[in-house]
Short mmCIF file of C-alpha atoms in Angstrom, two decimals:
data_model
loop_
_atom_site.label_atom_id
_atom_site.label_comp_id
_atom_site.label_asym_id
_atom_site.label_seq_id
_atom_site.Cartn_x
_atom_site.Cartn_y
_atom_site.Cartn_z
CA UNK A 1 3.97 56.08 -4.62
CA UNK A 2 2.08 54.75 -1.55
CA UNK A 3 -1.20 54.46 -3.44
CA UNK A 4 0.49 52.47 -6.17
CA UNK A 5 2.05 49.97 -3.73
CA UNK A 6 -1.26 49.44 -1.88
CA UNK A 7 -3.05 48.77 -5.13
CA UNK A 8 -0.20 46.79 -6.67
CA UNK A 9 -0.87 43.35 -5.13
CA UNK A 10 -4.49 43.23 -6.23
CA UNK A 11 -3.62 44.78 -9.56
CA UNK A 12 -0.82 42.34 -10.17
CA UNK A 13 -3.11 39.44 -9.30
CA UNK A 14 -5.72 40.90 -11.62
CA UNK A 15 -3.14 41.30 -14.38
CA UNK A 16 -2.01 37.70 -13.89
CA UNK A 17 -5.61 36.49 -14.15
CA UNK A 18 -6.20 38.56 -17.25
CA UNK A 19 -2.99 37.53 -18.93
CA UNK A 20 -3.69 33.89 -18.05
CA UNK A 21 -7.08 34.16 -19.70
CA UNK A 22 -5.60 35.95 -22.73
CA UNK A 23 -3.09 33.12 -23.13
CA UNK A 24 -5.89 30.59 -22.74
CA UNK A 25 -4.48 29.33 -19.45
CA UNK A 26 -6.65 28.76 -16.40
CA UNK A 27 -5.02 28.86 -13.01
CA UNK A 28 -5.76 25.49 -11.53
CA UNK A 29 -7.51 24.92 -8.24
CA UNK A 30 -5.21 23.31 -5.73
CA UNK A 31 -6.18 21.54 -2.54
CA UNK A 32 -5.42 21.83 1.15
CA UNK A 33 -5.59 19.36 4.00
CA UNK A 34 -9.03 19.64 5.63
CA UNK A 35 -9.08 20.10 9.39
CA UNK A 36 -10.28 17.25 11.53
CA UNK A 37 -13.62 18.09 13.18
CA UNK A 38 -12.31 16.65 16.50
CA UNK A 39 -9.04 16.28 18.44
CA UNK A 40 -6.59 13.55 17.47
CA UNK A 41 -7.24 11.69 20.74
CA UNK A 42 -11.03 12.07 20.61
CA UNK A 43 -11.62 8.67 19.01
CA UNK A 44 -9.80 6.72 21.73
CA UNK A 45 -9.79 3.93 22.66
CA UNK A 46 -11.11 2.75 19.28
CA UNK A 47 -8.40 4.57 17.32
CA UNK A 48 -5.35 5.98 19.09
CA UNK A 49 -4.40 9.63 18.97
CA UNK A 50 -0.99 8.65 17.65
CA UNK A 51 -2.54 6.95 14.63
CA UNK A 52 -4.97 9.81 13.99
CA UNK A 53 -2.18 12.39 14.03
CA UNK A 54 0.13 10.50 11.69
CA UNK A 55 -2.75 9.43 9.47
CA UNK A 56 -3.96 13.02 9.07
CA UNK A 57 -0.75 15.09 9.21
CA UNK A 58 1.50 12.71 7.28
CA UNK A 59 -0.48 10.34 5.07
CA UNK A 60 -3.40 12.56 4.06
CA UNK A 61 -1.11 15.60 3.77
CA UNK A 62 1.18 13.65 1.43
CA UNK A 63 -1.76 12.77 -0.82
CA UNK A 64 -2.75 16.45 -0.94
CA UNK A 65 0.79 17.62 -1.70
CA UNK A 66 1.36 14.99 -4.36
CA UNK A 67 -2.08 15.57 -5.88
CA UNK A 68 -1.35 19.28 -6.23
CA UNK A 69 1.99 18.48 -7.87
CA UNK A 70 0.34 16.10 -10.29
CA UNK A 71 -2.30 18.70 -11.13
CA UNK A 72 0.36 21.35 -11.84
CA UNK A 73 2.13 18.92 -14.15
CA UNK A 74 -1.16 17.97 -15.77
CA UNK A 75 -2.00 21.62 -16.38
CA UNK A 76 1.33 22.14 -18.10
CA UNK A 77 0.96 19.00 -20.20
CA UNK A 78 -2.58 19.93 -21.22
CA UNK A 79 -1.50 23.43 -22.21
CA UNK A 80 1.43 22.11 -24.21
CA UNK A 81 -0.81 19.61 -25.96
CA UNK A 82 1.39 16.81 -24.61
CA UNK A 83 -1.04 13.91 -24.89
CA UNK A 84 1.30 11.17 -23.73
CA UNK A 85 2.39 13.36 -20.83
CA UNK A 86 -1.24 13.75 -19.83
CA UNK A 87 -1.86 10.00 -19.95
CA UNK A 88 1.33 9.28 -18.01
CA UNK A 89 0.08 11.40 -15.13
CA UNK A 90 -3.19 9.49 -14.73
CA UNK A 91 -1.92 6.98 -12.17
CA UNK A 92 -0.42 9.72 -9.96
CA UNK A 93 -3.73 11.57 -10.14
CA UNK A 94 -5.73 8.47 -9.29
CA UNK A 95 -3.45 7.51 -6.38
CA UNK A 96 -3.13 10.91 -4.81
CA UNK A 97 -6.46 12.45 -5.80
CA UNK A 98 -8.16 9.26 -4.68
CA UNK A 99 -6.23 9.38 -1.42
CA UNK A 100 -7.41 12.93 -0.82
CA UNK A 101 -11.03 12.16 -1.74
CA UNK A 102 -11.19 9.01 0.37
CA UNK A 103 -9.58 10.43 3.48
CA UNK A 104 -11.71 13.57 3.36
CA UNK A 105 -14.76 11.31 3.55
CA UNK A 106 -13.17 9.11 6.23
CA UNK A 107 -12.65 11.92 8.77
CA UNK A 108 -16.37 12.76 8.44
CA UNK A 109 -17.27 9.08 8.77
CA UNK A 110 -15.83 9.10 12.28
CA UNK A 111 -16.91 10.98 15.39
CA UNK A 112 -16.13 10.90 19.11
CA UNK A 113 -18.60 8.86 21.12
CA UNK A 114 -19.83 11.96 22.95
CA UNK A 115 -20.71 13.50 19.58
CA UNK A 116 -22.68 10.52 18.39
CA UNK A 117 -19.91 8.23 17.19
CA UNK A 118 -21.18 4.65 17.15
CA UNK A 119 -24.83 5.62 17.56
CA UNK A 120 -26.89 3.44 15.19
CA UNK A 121 -28.51 5.16 12.21
CA UNK A 122 -32.16 6.03 12.52
CA UNK A 123 -34.62 7.29 9.92
CA UNK A 124 -34.34 6.54 6.24
CA UNK A 125 -30.82 5.09 6.29
CA UNK A 126 -31.54 2.89 9.30
CA UNK A 127 -34.62 1.55 7.55
CA UNK A 128 -32.73 0.96 4.29
CA UNK A 129 -29.97 -0.92 6.15
CA UNK A 130 -32.50 -3.19 7.87
CA UNK A 131 -34.22 -3.80 4.54
CA UNK A 132 -31.06 -4.62 2.58
CA UNK A 133 -28.94 -6.34 5.24
CA UNK A 134 -31.47 -7.54 7.80
CA UNK A 135 -30.01 -5.44 10.56
CA UNK A 136 -27.13 -3.10 11.35
CA UNK A 137 -25.26 -6.10 12.82
CA UNK A 138 -25.70 -7.88 9.50
CA UNK A 139 -24.21 -4.93 7.61
CA UNK A 140 -21.33 -4.53 10.07
CA UNK A 141 -20.54 -8.25 9.88
CA UNK A 142 -20.47 -8.15 6.08
CA UNK A 143 -18.30 -5.04 5.88
CA UNK A 144 -15.91 -6.31 8.52
CA UNK A 145 -15.54 -9.66 6.74
CA UNK A 146 -14.85 -8.00 3.39
CA UNK A 147 -12.46 -5.53 4.98
CA UNK A 148 -10.55 -8.33 6.71
CA UNK A 149 -10.32 -10.37 3.51
CA UNK A 150 -8.97 -7.53 1.38
CA UNK A 151 -5.46 -8.44 0.21
CA UNK A 152 -2.97 -5.61 0.30
CA UNK A 153 -4.25 -2.05 0.73
CA UNK A 154 -7.71 -0.62 0.14
CA UNK A 155 -11.08 0.39 1.52
CA UNK A 156 -14.39 -1.26 2.36
CA UNK A 157 -17.47 0.83 1.58
CA UNK A 158 -21.15 1.15 2.23
CA UNK A 159 -22.47 2.92 -0.82
CA UNK A 160 -25.73 4.01 -2.34
CA UNK A 161 -26.35 3.05 -5.94
CA UNK A 162 -28.34 6.09 -7.04
CA UNK A 163 -29.51 4.45 -10.23
CA UNK A 164 -30.65 1.14 -8.76
CA UNK A 165 -31.76 2.89 -5.57
CA UNK A 166 -30.14 0.39 -3.26
CA UNK A 167 -27.37 0.09 -0.71
CA UNK A 168 -24.25 -1.85 -1.66
CA UNK A 169 -21.16 -3.08 0.14
CA UNK A 170 -18.00 -3.08 -1.96
CA UNK A 171 -14.23 -2.79 -1.67
CA UNK A 172 -11.72 -0.77 -3.64
CA UNK A 173 -7.98 -1.38 -3.99
CA UNK A 174 -5.32 1.12 -2.97
CA UNK A 175 -6.82 4.64 -3.13
CA UNK A 176 -9.41 3.98 -5.81
CA UNK A 177 -12.54 5.96 -4.89
CA UNK A 178 -15.84 4.07 -4.77
CA UNK A 179 -16.95 5.70 -8.01
CA UNK A 180 -14.36 3.58 -9.85
CA UNK A 181 -16.56 0.56 -9.11
CA UNK A 182 -19.65 2.21 -10.63
CA UNK A 183 -20.48 5.69 -11.80
CA UNK A 184 -23.73 5.82 -9.86
CA UNK A 185 -22.18 4.79 -6.52
CA UNK A 186 -22.18 7.35 -3.72
CA UNK A 187 -19.96 6.57 -0.71
CA UNK A 188 -21.80 6.67 2.63
CA UNK A 189 -19.27 5.00 4.93
CA UNK A 190 -15.70 4.08 4.05
CA UNK A 191 -13.37 2.15 6.34
CA UNK A 192 -9.66 2.50 5.56
CA UNK A 193 -7.97 -0.91 5.76
CA UNK A 194 -4.50 0.21 4.68
CA UNK A 195 -2.14 -0.99 7.40
CA UNK A 196 -1.27 2.63 8.29
CA UNK A 197 -4.87 3.04 9.49
CA UNK A 198 -4.42 0.59 12.37
CA UNK A 199 -0.95 -0.95 12.62
CA UNK A 200 0.54 1.03 15.52
CA UNK A 201 -2.38 0.00 17.72
CA UNK A 202 -3.72 -3.29 16.38
CA UNK A 203 -0.59 -4.60 14.62
CA UNK A 204 -1.42 -7.54 12.35
CA UNK A 205 -4.87 -8.07 13.89
CA UNK A 206 -6.95 -6.20 11.33
CA UNK A 207 -10.18 -7.94 12.44
CA UNK A 208 -9.77 -6.39 15.91
CA UNK A 209 -9.50 -2.91 14.35
CA UNK A 210 -12.61 -3.65 12.30
CA UNK A 211 -14.45 -4.77 15.40
CA UNK A 212 -13.65 -1.53 17.22
CA UNK A 213 -13.91 1.08 14.48
CA UNK A 214 -17.71 0.78 14.44
CA UNK A 215 -17.76 2.30 17.94
CA UNK A 216 -16.79 5.64 16.39
CA UNK A 217 -18.56 5.52 13.04
CA UNK A 218 -20.60 8.67 12.50
CA UNK A 219 -23.93 7.39 11.17
CA UNK A 220 -25.42 10.93 11.35
CA UNK A 221 -23.15 12.03 8.51
CA UNK A 222 -23.92 8.90 6.48
CA UNK A 223 -27.64 9.55 6.98
CA UNK A 224 -27.29 13.13 5.73
CA UNK A 225 -25.49 12.00 2.58
CA UNK A 226 -28.09 9.27 2.06
CA UNK A 227 -31.02 11.70 2.38
CA UNK A 228 -29.37 14.19 0.03
CA UNK A 229 -28.66 11.62 -2.67
CA UNK A 230 -31.79 9.52 -2.63
CA UNK B 1 10.07 -23.85 -19.60
CA UNK B 2 12.90 -21.61 -18.46
CA UNK B 3 10.66 -19.98 -15.89
CA UNK B 4 9.97 -23.34 -14.27
CA UNK B 5 13.68 -24.18 -14.35
CA UNK B 6 14.55 -20.87 -12.74
CA UNK B 7 11.92 -21.39 -10.06
CA UNK B 8 13.11 -24.91 -9.41
CA UNK B 9 16.69 -23.79 -8.91
CA UNK B 10 15.81 -20.91 -6.62
CA UNK B 11 16.93 -21.41 -3.07
CA UNK B 12 13.49 -20.99 -1.59
CA UNK B 13 11.30 -24.06 -1.76
CA UNK B 14 9.60 -23.56 1.60
CA UNK B 15 7.35 -26.62 1.38
CA UNK B 16 4.97 -24.78 3.65
CA UNK B 17 7.42 -24.46 6.50
CA UNK B 18 7.86 -21.28 8.50
CA UNK B 19 11.63 -21.17 8.31
CA UNK B 20 13.20 -18.80 10.84
CA UNK B 21 15.43 -16.03 9.50
CA UNK B 22 19.15 -16.97 9.39
CA UNK B 23 19.76 -14.71 12.43
CA UNK B 24 18.00 -14.07 15.74
CA UNK B 25 15.03 -11.73 15.80
CA UNK B 26 17.01 -8.95 17.48
CA UNK B 27 20.11 -9.32 15.29
CA UNK B 28 19.15 -6.57 12.84
CA UNK B 29 18.78 -3.92 15.55
CA UNK B 30 18.88 -0.94 15.51
CA UNK B 31 18.05 -0.96 11.78
CA UNK B 32 15.09 -3.31 11.97
CA UNK B 33 13.71 -3.81 15.47
CA UNK B 34 13.15 -7.11 17.25
CA UNK B 35 9.52 -6.04 17.66
CA UNK B 36 9.17 -5.73 13.89
CA UNK B 37 10.67 -9.20 13.34
CA UNK B 38 8.41 -10.66 16.04
CA UNK B 39 5.31 -9.40 14.25
CA UNK B 40 6.49 -9.54 10.66
CA UNK B 41 7.98 -13.04 10.84
CA UNK B 42 6.11 -14.36 13.88
CA UNK B 43 2.62 -13.22 12.84
CA UNK B 44 2.42 -12.12 9.19
CA UNK B 45 4.75 -14.68 7.61
CA UNK B 46 3.45 -17.43 9.91
CA UNK B 47 -0.15 -16.63 8.89
CA UNK B 48 0.67 -16.92 5.17
CA UNK B 49 2.20 -20.37 5.77
CA UNK B 50 -0.60 -21.61 8.06
CA UNK B 51 -3.34 -20.28 5.80
CA UNK B 52 -1.72 -21.79 2.72
CA UNK B 53 -1.68 -25.22 4.37
CA UNK B 54 -5.40 -24.94 5.18
CA UNK B 55 -6.18 -23.59 1.74
CA UNK B 56 -4.56 -26.37 -0.33
CA UNK B 57 -5.78 -29.20 1.88
CA UNK B 58 -7.97 -31.50 -0.18
CA UNK B 59 -7.36 -29.56 -3.39
CA UNK B 60 -5.30 -30.58 -6.41
CA UNK B 61 -2.57 -28.24 -5.18
CA UNK B 62 -2.03 -30.36 -2.07
CA UNK B 63 1.47 -31.81 -1.96
CA UNK B 64 2.77 -29.53 -4.71
CA UNK B 65 5.84 -27.41 -4.07
CA UNK B 66 5.49 -23.74 -3.26
CA UNK B 67 7.02 -22.78 -6.59
CA UNK B 68 4.54 -24.95 -8.45
CA UNK B 69 1.61 -23.37 -6.65
CA UNK B 70 2.87 -19.85 -7.33
CA UNK B 71 3.42 -20.44 -11.04
CA UNK B 72 0.10 -22.22 -11.46
CA UNK B 73 -2.10 -19.80 -9.56
CA UNK B 74 -0.74 -16.55 -11.01
CA UNK B 75 -2.97 -17.15 -14.01
CA UNK B 76 -1.61 -14.15 -15.98
CA UNK B 77 -2.60 -11.74 -13.25
CA UNK B 78 -6.15 -13.06 -12.78
CA UNK B 79 -5.07 -14.56 -9.48
CA UNK B 80 -6.42 -17.88 -8.27
CA UNK B 81 -7.19 -18.13 -4.52
CA UNK B 82 -3.98 -19.78 -3.31
CA UNK B 83 -1.65 -17.29 -5.02
CA UNK B 84 -1.53 -14.70 -2.26
CA UNK B 85 -0.62 -17.05 0.56
CA UNK B 86 1.83 -19.08 -1.53
CA UNK B 87 3.62 -16.08 -3.04
CA UNK B 88 3.76 -14.23 0.26
CA UNK B 89 5.20 -17.30 2.01
CA UNK B 90 7.88 -17.46 -0.70
CA UNK B 91 8.52 -13.69 -0.72
CA UNK B 92 9.00 -13.45 3.03
CA UNK B 93 11.48 -16.30 3.29
CA UNK B 94 13.37 -14.68 0.41
CA UNK B 95 13.25 -11.32 2.22
CA UNK B 96 14.74 -12.60 5.51
CA UNK B 97 17.56 -14.20 3.54
CA UNK B 98 18.13 -10.95 1.64
CA UNK B 99 19.30 -9.33 4.88
CA UNK B 100 22.03 -9.95 7.42
CA UNK B 101 23.42 -8.27 10.54
CA UNK B 102 26.15 -5.85 9.50
CA UNK B 103 24.92 -5.87 5.94
CA UNK B 104 24.33 -3.12 3.43
CA UNK B 105 26.69 -0.83 1.60
CA UNK B 106 28.45 -1.46 -1.67
CA UNK B 107 29.15 -4.99 -2.94
CA UNK B 108 32.46 -5.97 -4.48
CA UNK B 109 33.89 -8.30 -7.11
CA UNK B 110 31.73 -9.81 -9.82
CA UNK B 111 28.48 -8.43 -8.42
CA UNK B 112 29.78 -4.86 -8.38
CA UNK B 113 31.11 -5.29 -11.91
CA UNK B 114 27.72 -6.47 -13.14
CA UNK B 115 25.88 -3.65 -11.34
CA UNK B 116 28.27 -1.17 -12.97
CA UNK B 117 27.77 -2.83 -16.34
CA UNK B 118 23.96 -2.82 -16.21
CA UNK B 119 23.32 0.40 -14.26
CA UNK B 120 26.47 2.44 -15.15
CA UNK B 121 27.38 2.72 -11.46
CA UNK B 122 26.43 1.35 -8.04
CA UNK B 123 25.00 4.80 -7.21
CA UNK B 124 22.69 4.67 -10.24
CA UNK B 125 21.52 1.20 -9.18
CA UNK B 126 21.01 2.49 -5.60
CA UNK B 127 18.89 5.39 -6.87
CA UNK B 128 16.85 3.18 -9.19
CA UNK B 129 16.20 0.56 -6.50
CA UNK B 130 15.27 3.30 -4.02
CA UNK B 131 12.89 4.91 -6.48
CA UNK B 132 11.20 1.60 -7.31
CA UNK B 133 10.69 0.82 -3.62
CA UNK B 134 9.45 4.34 -2.87
CA UNK B 135 7.01 4.53 -5.77
CA UNK B 136 5.37 1.10 -5.52
CA UNK B 137 1.96 2.43 -4.57
CA UNK B 138 0.15 0.57 -1.83
CA UNK B 139 1.50 -2.83 -0.82
CA UNK B 140 4.25 -4.59 -2.73
CA UNK B 141 7.93 -5.33 -3.20
CA UNK B 142 10.96 -3.94 -5.00
CA UNK B 143 13.51 -6.33 -6.53
CA UNK B 144 16.89 -6.70 -8.09
CA UNK B 145 16.32 -9.41 -10.68
CA UNK B 146 18.14 -11.23 -13.47
CA UNK B 147 16.81 -12.03 -16.92
CA UNK B 148 18.29 -12.33 -20.44
CA UNK B 149 21.78 -12.06 -18.99
CA UNK B 150 21.03 -8.66 -17.46
CA UNK B 151 20.39 -7.26 -14.01
CA UNK B 152 17.34 -5.08 -13.61
CA UNK B 153 15.24 -3.37 -10.94
CA UNK B 154 11.56 -4.30 -10.72
CA UNK B 155 8.63 -3.37 -8.51
CA UNK B 156 5.55 -5.51 -7.98
CA UNK B 157 2.18 -5.02 -6.26
CA UNK B 158 0.88 -7.02 -3.30
CA UNK B 159 2.18 -10.62 -3.57
CA UNK B 160 3.45 -10.63 -7.14
CA UNK B 161 7.12 -11.58 -7.60
CA UNK B 162 9.57 -11.81 -10.53
CA UNK B 163 9.15 -15.61 -10.84
CA UNK B 164 5.75 -15.13 -12.43
CA UNK B 165 7.14 -12.40 -14.68
CA UNK B 166 9.90 -14.54 -16.17
CA UNK B 167 12.78 -13.13 -14.14
CA UNK B 168 15.04 -14.57 -11.47
CA UNK B 169 14.83 -12.72 -8.14
CA UNK B 170 18.16 -11.76 -6.54
CA UNK B 171 17.22 -9.26 -3.81
CA UNK B 172 14.02 -7.91 -2.37
CA UNK B 173 12.68 -5.29 0.00
CA UNK B 174 9.16 -5.62 1.43
CA UNK B 175 7.30 -2.30 1.13
CA UNK B 176 3.99 -3.42 2.61
CA UNK B 177 3.39 -0.96 5.47
CA UNK B 178 3.65 -3.75 8.05
CA UNK B 179 7.32 -4.13 7.08
CA UNK B 180 8.30 -0.67 8.32
CA UNK B 181 5.45 0.96 10.20
CA UNK B 182 6.55 0.13 13.76
CA UNK B 183 10.08 1.44 13.11
CA UNK B 184 9.51 4.20 10.57
CA UNK B 185 5.74 4.92 10.49
CA UNK B 186 5.00 6.73 7.20
CA UNK B 187 8.69 7.34 6.44
CA UNK B 188 9.17 4.69 3.76
CA UNK B 189 12.15 6.47 2.13
CA UNK B 190 14.07 6.32 5.45
CA UNK B 191 13.29 2.60 5.74
CA UNK B 192 14.55 1.96 2.20
CA UNK B 193 17.81 3.84 2.80
CA UNK B 194 18.35 1.99 6.08
CA UNK B 195 17.83 -1.31 4.27
CA UNK B 196 20.29 -0.40 1.51
CA UNK B 197 22.92 1.06 3.85
CA UNK B 198 22.73 -1.44 6.70
CA UNK B 199 20.87 -4.66 5.92
CA UNK B 200 21.38 -6.02 2.40
CA UNK B 201 23.18 -9.38 2.26
CA UNK B 202 25.27 -9.17 -0.89
CA UNK B 203 26.47 -12.74 -0.20
CA UNK B 204 22.91 -13.97 -0.63
CA UNK B 205 22.54 -11.91 -3.81
CA UNK B 206 25.78 -13.37 -5.20
CA UNK B 207 24.82 -16.97 -4.56
CA UNK B 208 21.40 -16.38 -6.10
CA UNK B 209 23.08 -14.83 -9.14
CA UNK B 210 25.27 -17.92 -9.55
CA UNK B 211 22.19 -20.12 -9.37
CA UNK B 212 20.40 -17.92 -11.90
CA UNK B 213 23.28 -18.08 -14.35
CA UNK B 214 23.55 -21.85 -13.93
CA UNK B 215 19.83 -22.25 -14.54
CA UNK B 216 19.92 -20.03 -17.65
CA UNK B 217 22.93 -21.75 -19.19
CA UNK B 218 21.65 -25.25 -18.46
CA UNK B 219 18.51 -24.58 -20.45
CA UNK B 220 20.30 -22.74 -23.26
#
């Protein structure tokens, strides 16, 4: 009796896996909210702890939850052969999956000052920035201007075009990931310019948020991604 | 065209003026805070008006009415530069006038009858309007609108409004995050319910409906 109940959970899981495979169904991979690699208040005064907590625990969590729901529905539609159902789900997947992808990058794009946040990039990325934009100030000015000019909600990106082997600055609307602007684009730094990213602290003055966010941008992470993808 | 007639007869002509809401900035408390009105009207709406003035100066849009600019810069969705400021100036004036202190709840009379005719019940309309406002992804607006003798709920992204989509706006809720973030943070559904239960000016909706019907019949 006891042996059976100890083995039962694993066995049941194994049976479920097997039966899923026999029926041609895969169990889908769902997602969880990644932890922040620093405390909510660690980016102050550039970004308030209040914003970081709501941004992470409410906004990003909602994207994760809704993405998982959309994936479950997609799995069912795919398995039923419901083509129009599959197509209908695409916008929910783009919104919420994009939201999860983008925010996961964003938390790594930021770091407390005492952990290198704001420290200019050195090495290969620093050199590439100077080559393409004249200087880090030149890049920051361009990204801040494009971020400020973005109508509605979206992101401003520094990306690497792997094919053309050059750095690009671009924006995406809503939660579109950078890859929607070009299949060979790799995001290095993304700045969230949705109002939820800054409103409680900076209100309508998005340019002030853009001026201050650079003080906590984690160029070490961007450099690692750049080196890996070159 | 009927769209131009409808736009011309709409109550909002703006003429690049930052018109104050028809109530004081604290009059919608506790449902919409004074602080929100100070920023939303005093900064956001004001910026759309000021920036529009600068933008059309010296261009062939200078001196044209707000409605004209909106209809001529929509360009079938491939927006020309002045669209955002012009449409947002229009939308915000329309939004302030869609609310009143002590508003919200169920309308009565002809308006209720029409909502029941076109949505089956006020509750069905309420749910549909709520859903539109809650599911407009990113920045935008939800609307009650009138077209082809029918009421309908619409949702639009960023600055787009029913005028450019051939429908007559009757009611709107702003779902850009700046509209609710100070009072509700991420809780957009709570903001929408508060708007429906406590802020909607059905008088404004009624008078707009009369104007819409007059415009439609005069061009029939």
